[in-house]
CSV table of C-alpha atoms in Angstrom, one decimal:
chain,number,residue,atom,x,y,z
Z,121,SER,CA,11.4,131.3,93.8
Z,122,GLY,CA,13.0,128.5,91.9
Z,123,MET,CA,13.2,126.3,95.0
Z,124,ARG,CA,9.5,126.9,95.8
Z,125,ARG,CA,8.5,125.8,92.3
Z,126,GLU,CA,10.7,122.7,92.6
Z,127,GLN,CA,8.9,121.8,95.9
Z,128,ILE,CA,5.5,122.3,94.3
Z,129,ALA,CA,6.5,120.2,91.3
Z,130,SER,CA,7.9,117.4,93.6
Z,131,VAL,CA,4.6,117.3,95.6
Z,132,GLY,CA,2.6,117.3,92.4
Z,133,ALA,CA,4.7,114.5,91.0
Z,134,GLU,CA,4.2,112.5,94.2
Z,135,PHE,CA,0.5,113.1,94.2
Z,136,MET,CA,0.2,112.0,90.6
Z,137,ALA,CA,2.3,108.8,91.3
Z,138,ARG,CA,0.0,107.9,94.2
Z,139,LYS,CA,-3.0,108.6,92.0
Z,140,LYS,CA,-1.6,106.5,89.2
Z,141,GLY,CA,-0.8,103.7,91.7
Z,142,LYS,CA,-4.4,103.7,92.9
Z,143,GLY,CA,-5.6,103.7,89.3
Z,144,GLY,CA,-3.3,100.7,88.6
Z,145,GLY,CA,-4.8,98.8,91.5
Z,146,LYS,CA,-8.3,99.5,90.2
Z,147,ARG,CA,-7.3,98.4,86.7
Z,148,LYS,CA,-5.9,95.2,88.2
Z,149,ARG,CA,-9.1,94.4,90.0
Z,150,SER,CA,-11.0,95.2,86.9
Z,151,GLN,CA,-8.9,92.8,84.9
Z,152,GLN,CA,-9.4,90.1,87.5
Z,153,ARG,CA,-13.2,90.6,87.3
Z,154,ALA,CA,-12.9,90.3,83.5
Z,155,GLN,CA,-10.9,87.1,83.7
Z,156,TYR,CA,-12.9,85.3,86.4
Z,157,ASP,CA,-16.5,84.6,87.2
Z,158,GLU,CA,-17.2,84.5,90.9
Z,159,LEU,CA,-19.0,81.3,91.9
Z,160,ASP,CA,-19.0,81.6,95.6
Z,161,LYS,CA,-17.5,83.7,98.4
Z,162,TYR,CA,-17.8,83.1,102.2
Z,163,PRO,CA,-16.1,84.0,105.4
Z,164,VAL,CA,-13.8,81.4,107.0
Z,165,LEU,CA,-12.0,83.4,109.7
Z,166,PRO,CA,-14.0,86.7,109.8
Z,167,PRO,CA,-13.3,89.6,109.6
Z,168,HIS,CA,-9.9,88.8,108.1
Z,169,ALA,CA,-10.0,85.6,106.0
Z,170,PHE,CA,-12.4,84.7,103.2
Z,171,ALA,CA,-12.6,82.0,100.6
Z,172,ARG,CA,-13.5,83.0,97.0
Z,173,ILE,CA,-14.3,80.4,94.4
Z,174,VAL,CA,-13.9,81.6,90.8
Z,175,ARG,CA,-13.9,80.1,87.3
Z,176,ASP,CA,-11.5,81.2,84.6
Z,177,ARG,CA,-13.5,82.3,81.6
Z,178,GLN,CA,-11.0,81.0,79.1
Z,179,SER,CA,-9.8,77.7,80.6
Z,180,LEU,CA,-13.0,77.1,82.7
Z,181,GLN,CA,-10.7,76.0,85.5
Z,182,ILE,CA,-12.1,76.5,89.0
Z,183,LEU,CA,-9.7,78.3,91.4
Z,184,TYR,CA,-9.9,78.5,95.2
Z,185,GLN,CA,-8.6,82.0,96.2
Z,186,ILE,CA,-7.4,82.7,99.8
Z,187,ILE,CA,-8.3,86.3,100.7
Z,188,GLU,CA,-6.4,87.7,103.6
Z,189,PRO,CA,-5.9,91.3,104.8
Z,190,PRO,CA,-3.2,93.2,102.9
Z,191,MET,CA,-0.4,94.8,104.8
Z,192,THR,CA,1.4,98.0,104.1
Z,193,LYS,CA,5.2,98.1,104.0
Z,194,LYS,CA,5.3,99.6,107.5
Z,195,GLU,CA,2.9,97.0,108.9
Z,196,GLN,CA,5.0,94.2,107.3
Z,197,GLU,CA,8.2,95.6,109.0
Z,198,GLN,CA,6.4,95.8,112.3
Z,199,ARG,CA,5.1,92.3,112.0
Z,200,GLU,CA,8.6,91.0,111.3
Z,201,ASP,CA,10.0,92.9,114.2
Z,202,ILE,CA,7.3,91.5,116.6
Z,203,MET,CA,7.9,88.0,115.3
Z,204,ASP,CA,11.6,88.3,115.9
Z,205,ILE,CA,11.0,89.6,119.4
Z,206,PHE,CA,8.6,86.7,120.1
Z,207,ILE,CA,11.2,84.2,119.0
Z,208,ARG,CA,14.1,85.7,120.9
Z,209,SER,CA,12.6,86.9,124.2
Z,210,LEU,CA,9.1,85.5,124.8
Z,211,THR,CA,8.9,83.0,127.7
Z,212,ALA,CA,6.3,80.4,126.9
Z,213,ASN,CA,4.1,79.0,129.6
Z,214,ILE,CA,2.8,75.7,128.2
Z,215,GLU,CA,-0.1,75.4,130.6
Z,216,GLU,CA,-1.3,78.9,129.8
Z,217,ILE,CA,-0.9,78.3,126.0
Z,218,ASP,CA,-2.9,75.0,126.2
Z,219,ALA,CA,-5.6,76.6,128.3
Z,220,ASP,CA,-6.3,79.4,125.7
Z,221,PRO,CA,-3.8,79.9,122.9
Z,222,ASP,CA,-5.5,83.0,121.4
Z,223,ALA,CA,-5.8,84.8,124.8
Z,224,TYR,CA,-2.1,84.0,125.6
Z,225,LEU,CA,-0.9,85.3,122.2
Z,226,ARG,CA,-3.0,88.4,122.4
Z,227,THR,CA,-1.7,89.3,125.9
Z,228,ALA,CA,1.9,88.6,124.7
Z,229,LEU,CA,1.4,90.9,121.7
Z,230,ASP,CA,0.1,93.7,123.9
Z,231,LYS,CA,3.1,93.3,126.2
Z,232,VAL,CA,5.6,93.5,123.3
Z,233,ILE,CA,3.9,96.6,121.8
Z,234,LYS,CA,3.9,98.3,125.2
Z,235,ALA,CA,7.5,97.3,126.1
Z,236,TYR,CA,9.0,98.5,122.8
Z,237,GLY,CA,6.8,101.6,122.5
Z,238,MET,CA,5.4,100.6,119.1
Z,239,LYS,CA,2.8,102.9,117.6
Z,240,ILE,CA,0.2,100.6,116.1
Z,241,ASN,CA,-3.4,101.5,115.5
Z,242,LYS,CA,-6.3,99.3,116.3
Z,243,LYS,CA,-6.8,98.1,112.7
Z,244,SER,CA,-3.2,97.3,112.2
Z,245,LYS,CA,-3.0,95.5,115.5
Z,246,SER,CA,-5.9,93.3,114.5
Z,247,LYS,CA,-4.1,92.3,111.3
Z,248,MET,CA,-0.9,91.7,113.3
Z,249,PHE,CA,-2.7,89.4,115.6
Z,250,TYR,CA,-4.3,87.5,112.7
Z,251,TYR,CA,-0.9,86.8,111.0
Z,252,LEU,CA,0.9,86.0,114.3
Z,253,ARG,CA,-1.8,83.6,115.3
Z,254,ARG,CA,-1.8,82.0,111.8
Z,255,ASP,CA,2.0,81.5,111.8
Z,256,LEU,CA,2.6,80.7,115.5
Z,257,ILE,CA,-0.5,78.7,116.5
Z,258,GLY,CA,-2.1,77.8,113.2
Z,259,TYR,CA,-0.9,76.2,110.0
Z,260,GLY,CA,0.8,79.1,108.4
Z,261,LYS,CA,-0.3,80.2,104.9
Z,262,MET,CA,-2.5,77.0,104.7
Z,263,ASP,CA,-4.3,77.9,108.0
Z,264,MET,CA,-7.4,79.3,106.3
Z,265,MET,CA,-8.0,76.1,104.4
Z,266,MET,CA,-7.6,74.1,107.6
Z,267,HIS,CA,-10.5,76.1,109.1
Z,268,ASP,CA,-12.7,75.9,106.1
Z,269,ILE,CA,-15.4,73.3,106.8
Z,270,ASN,CA,-16.0,72.8,103.1
Z,271,VAL,CA,-12.4,71.5,102.5
Z,272,GLU,CA,-12.1,67.8,103.0
Z,273,ASP,CA,-8.7,67.1,101.5
Z,274,ILE,CA,-5.5,69.1,101.0
Z,275,SER,CA,-2.6,68.0,98.9
Z,276,CYS,CA,0.8,69.6,98.1
Z,277,ASP,CA,2.8,67.9,95.4
Z,278,GLY,CA,6.0,69.9,95.6
Z,279,THR,CA,7.8,73.2,95.2
Z,280,ASN,CA,6.2,75.8,92.9
Z,281,VAL,CA,3.1,73.5,92.6
Z,282,PRO,CA,-0.2,75.0,93.8
Z,283,ILE,CA,-2.0,73.2,96.5
Z,284,PHE,CA,-5.1,71.3,95.5
Z,285,ALA,CA,-8.1,71.1,97.8
Z,286,TYR,CA,-11.2,68.9,97.6
Z,287,HIS,CA,-14.2,71.1,98.2
Z,288,ARG,CA,-17.5,69.7,99.2
Z,289,LYS,CA,-19.3,71.7,96.6
Z,290,PHE,CA,-16.8,72.2,93.8
Z,291,GLU,CA,-14.7,69.0,94.3
Z,292,SER,CA,-11.0,69.2,93.3
Z,293,VAL,CA,-9.9,72.8,92.9
Z,294,GLU,CA,-6.5,74.5,92.5
Z,295,THR,CA,-5.7,77.1,95.2
Z,296,THR,CA,-3.6,80.2,95.4
Z,297,CYS,CA,-1.4,78.7,98.1
Z,298,VAL,CA,2.1,77.6,97.0
Z,299,TRP,CA,5.6,77.3,98.4
Z,300,GLU,CA,8.2,78.8,96.1
Z,301,THR,CA,11.4,77.3,97.4
Z,302,ASP,CA,12.6,73.9,98.6
Z,303,ALA,CA,13.9,75.2,101.9
Z,304,GLU,CA,10.6,76.9,102.7
Z,305,LEU,CA,8.5,73.8,102.0
Z,306,GLU,CA,10.9,71.5,103.8
Z,307,SER,CA,10.8,73.7,106.9
Z,308,TYR,CA,7.0,73.7,106.8
Z,309,VAL,CA,6.9,69.9,106.5
Z,310,ILE,CA,9.3,69.5,109.4
Z,311,LYS,CA,7.1,71.9,111.4
Z,312,LEU,CA,4.0,69.9,110.6
Z,313,ALA,CA,5.7,66.7,111.8
Z,314,GLN,CA,6.7,68.4,115.1
Z,315,ARG,CA,3.1,69.5,115.5
Z,316,CYS,CA,2.1,65.9,115.3
Z,317,GLY,CA,4.7,64.9,117.9
Z,318,LYS,CA,6.7,63.0,115.3
Z,319,HIS,CA,10.0,63.3,113.6
Z,320,ILE,CA,10.8,63.4,109.9
Z,321,SER,CA,14.3,63.7,108.4
Z,322,VAL,CA,16.4,62.7,105.4
Z,323,ALA,CA,17.1,59.4,107.1
Z,324,GLU,CA,13.3,58.8,107.6
Z,325,PRO,CA,11.6,60.9,104.9
Z,326,LEU,CA,8.2,59.3,105.1
Z,327,LEU,CA,5.7,59.9,107.8
Z,328,ASP,CA,2.1,59.0,108.5
Z,329,ALA,CA,0.6,60.9,111.4
Z,330,THR,CA,-2.3,62.7,113.0
Z,331,LEU,CA,-2.5,66.5,113.2
Z,332,MET,CA,-3.7,68.5,116.2
Z,333,ASP,CA,-7.3,68.6,115.0
Z,334,GLY,CA,-7.5,64.9,114.3
Z,335,SER,CA,-6.8,65.1,110.5
Z,336,ARG,CA,-4.7,62.4,108.9
Z,337,ILE,CA,-1.5,63.5,107.2
Z,338,VAL,CA,1.1,61.7,105.0
Z,339,MET,CA,4.4,63.6,104.5
Z,340,LYS,CA,7.5,63.2,102.3
Z,341,LEU,CA,10.6,65.2,102.9
Z,342,GLY,CA,13.2,66.2,100.3
Z,343,ARG,CA,13.9,65.5,96.6
Z,344,GLU,CA,15.5,62.1,97.4
Z,345,ILE,CA,12.2,60.4,97.3
Z,346,SER,CA,10.1,63.0,95.4
Z,347,THR,CA,11.2,64.6,92.2
Z,348,ARG,CA,9.2,67.8,92.9
Z,349,GLY,CA,10.4,68.2,96.5
Z,350,SER,CA,8.7,67.7,99.8
Z,351,ALA,CA,5.0,66.9,99.7
Z,352,PHE,CA,2.1,66.1,101.9
Z,353,CYS,CA,-1.5,65.1,101.8
Z,354,ILE,CA,-4.1,65.9,104.6
Z,355,ARG,CA,-7.4,64.1,105.0
Z,356,ARG,CA,-9.8,66.1,107.1
Z,357,PHE,CA,-12.7,64.6,109.1
Z,358,LYS,CA,-16.0,66.2,110.2
Z,359,ASP,CA,-16.3,67.1,113.9
Z,360,ASP,CA,-19.7,65.5,113.8
Z,361,PRO,CA,-19.5,62.2,111.9
Z,362,PHE,CA,-22.2,61.0,109.5
Z,363,SER,CA,-25.0,59.0,111.0
Z,364,PRO,CA,-26.6,55.9,109.5
Z,365,ALA,CA,-29.5,58.1,108.4
Z,366,ASP,CA,-26.9,60.2,106.4
Z,367,ILE,CA,-25.5,57.1,104.8
Z,368,VAL,CA,-29.0,56.1,103.7
Z,369,ALA,CA,-29.7,59.7,102.5
Z,370,PHE,CA,-26.5,59.7,100.4
Z,371,ARG,CA,-27.6,56.3,98.9
Z,372,THR,CA,-24.4,54.7,100.0
Z,373,MET,CA,-26.5,52.0,101.6
Z,374,SER,CA,-30.1,51.1,101.5
Z,375,SER,CA,-32.2,51.1,104.7
Z,376,LEU,CA,-32.3,47.3,104.6
Z,377,MET,CA,-28.4,47.1,104.4
Z,378,VAL,CA,-28.1,49.4,107.4
Z,379,ALA,CA,-30.7,47.3,109.4
Z,380,TYR,CA,-28.7,44.2,108.6
Z,381,LEU,CA,-25.5,45.7,109.9
Z,382,TRP,CA,-27.4,46.8,113.0
Z,383,VAL,CA,-28.4,43.2,113.7
Z,384,CYS,CA,-24.8,42.1,113.1
Z,385,PHE,CA,-23.4,44.6,115.6
Z,386,GLN,CA,-26.0,43.7,118.2
Z,387,ASN,CA,-25.0,40.0,117.8
Z,388,GLU,CA,-21.3,40.6,117.8
Z,389,VAL,CA,-20.8,39.3,114.2
Z,390,PRO,CA,-17.2,39.7,113.0
Z,391,MET,CA,-16.9,41.8,109.9
Z,392,LEU,CA,-14.4,43.7,107.6
Z,393,PHE,CA,-14.8,47.0,105.9
Z,394,VAL,CA,-12.7,46.7,102.8
Z,395,GLY,CA,-12.1,49.1,99.9
Z,396,GLY,CA,-9.7,51.3,98.1
Z,397,THR,CA,-8.3,54.7,99.1
Z,398,ALA,CA,-11.1,57.3,99.9
Z,399,SER,CA,-13.8,54.7,99.2
Z,400,GLY,CA,-15.6,55.4,102.5
Z,401,LYS,CA,-14.4,52.7,104.8
Z,402,THR,CA,-13.8,55.0,107.8
Z,403,THR,CA,-16.9,57.0,107.1
Z,404,THR,CA,-19.1,53.9,107.1
Z,405,LEU,CA,-17.4,52.4,110.1
Z,406,ASN,CA,-17.9,55.6,112.1
Z,407,ALA,CA,-21.5,55.8,111.1
Z,408,MET,CA,-22.2,52.1,112.0
Z,409,CYS,CA,-20.5,52.3,115.4
Z,410,ILE,CA,-23.7,53.9,116.7
Z,411,PHE,CA,-25.1,50.4,116.8
Z,412,ILE,CA,-22.5,49.1,119.2
Z,413,PRO,CA,-24.3,48.1,122.4
Z,414,TRP,CA,-23.6,50.5,125.3
Z,415,ARG,CA,-22.4,47.7,127.5
Z,416,GLU,CA,-19.7,46.6,125.0
Z,417,HIS,CA,-16.1,47.8,125.2
Z,418,SER,CA,-14.4,49.1,122.0
Z,419,SER,CA,-10.8,49.7,121.2
Z,420,THR,CA,-8.8,50.7,118.1
Z,421,GLU,CA,-5.3,50.0,116.8
Z,422,LEU,CA,-4.4,52.4,114.1
Z,423,GLY,CA,-1.1,53.9,112.8
Z,424,SER,CA,-2.9,57.3,112.7
Z,425,ARG,CA,-6.1,58.2,114.4
Z,426,SER,CA,-9.1,58.5,112.1
Z,427,TYR,CA,-11.8,56.6,114.0
Z,428,LYS,CA,-14.3,58.9,115.6
Z,429,ALA,CA,-17.3,56.9,116.9
Z,430,ARG,CA,-20.7,58.4,117.5
Z,431,PHE,CA,-22.9,56.9,120.2
Z,432,TRP,CA,-26.4,57.4,121.5
Z,433,TRP,CA,-25.3,57.1,125.1
């Protein structure tokens, strides 16, 4: 019948549209491969988040790509619903969160899914947890870079300006992370300040603080003091500071210079480590602190914590 032919035609058109969409995705990936040369790719938060370093064949510019799991429209809607439920109805227990944030969030997610009768398969649930953890416990869309051990410095210069990161291997690289509106970026900067236990506002738009993982951060809020909008710069530090042997291996100092400083520390000689921004003052001080005699008492007075001494004892 005519109705039957229309149904068949409709199904056929839908199938061809899906096929065309898949082909379009393949063509897009093929175009990206033609545009970029892959220099490196490694897991940061497996199995979900990966870092991919590519070079543009025309401009020769190096780009740091953040690869995260894609979500379907249905998964995105479920994620937004769960986030809304978390914000409205979840009772937070600070002690449990501090003890094991991931376990607390996973348990809370299971409770919400069960209470609201949501049908979510195992794969989708894993992606949901990744994004919820990223946005609620982590650093949002910048979370992956904050977990990448190869990233030493992260700087955002304003709205619609890509974040730049200093990579241990590829040095300063542009990333695919960007905030598109002033309101979104301002909200993020305020959230970062709150994570530091500090306050930033239009009345006090400048802040120098320390993040949860010990990284130093400088923030600016609003366009009143920055023409491009809110901005921030994060200086990350290694969990395991460099040793004097590393300083010698990097040829920052000779073995004789290190030996001289060793004698100075042992004999309580006053000294100053002076230099410009990012010249290695803190790195050198942290490395040399291994020479402080174990009987001595050390104290620091800093606006933001960056001192991480390493001792033999």
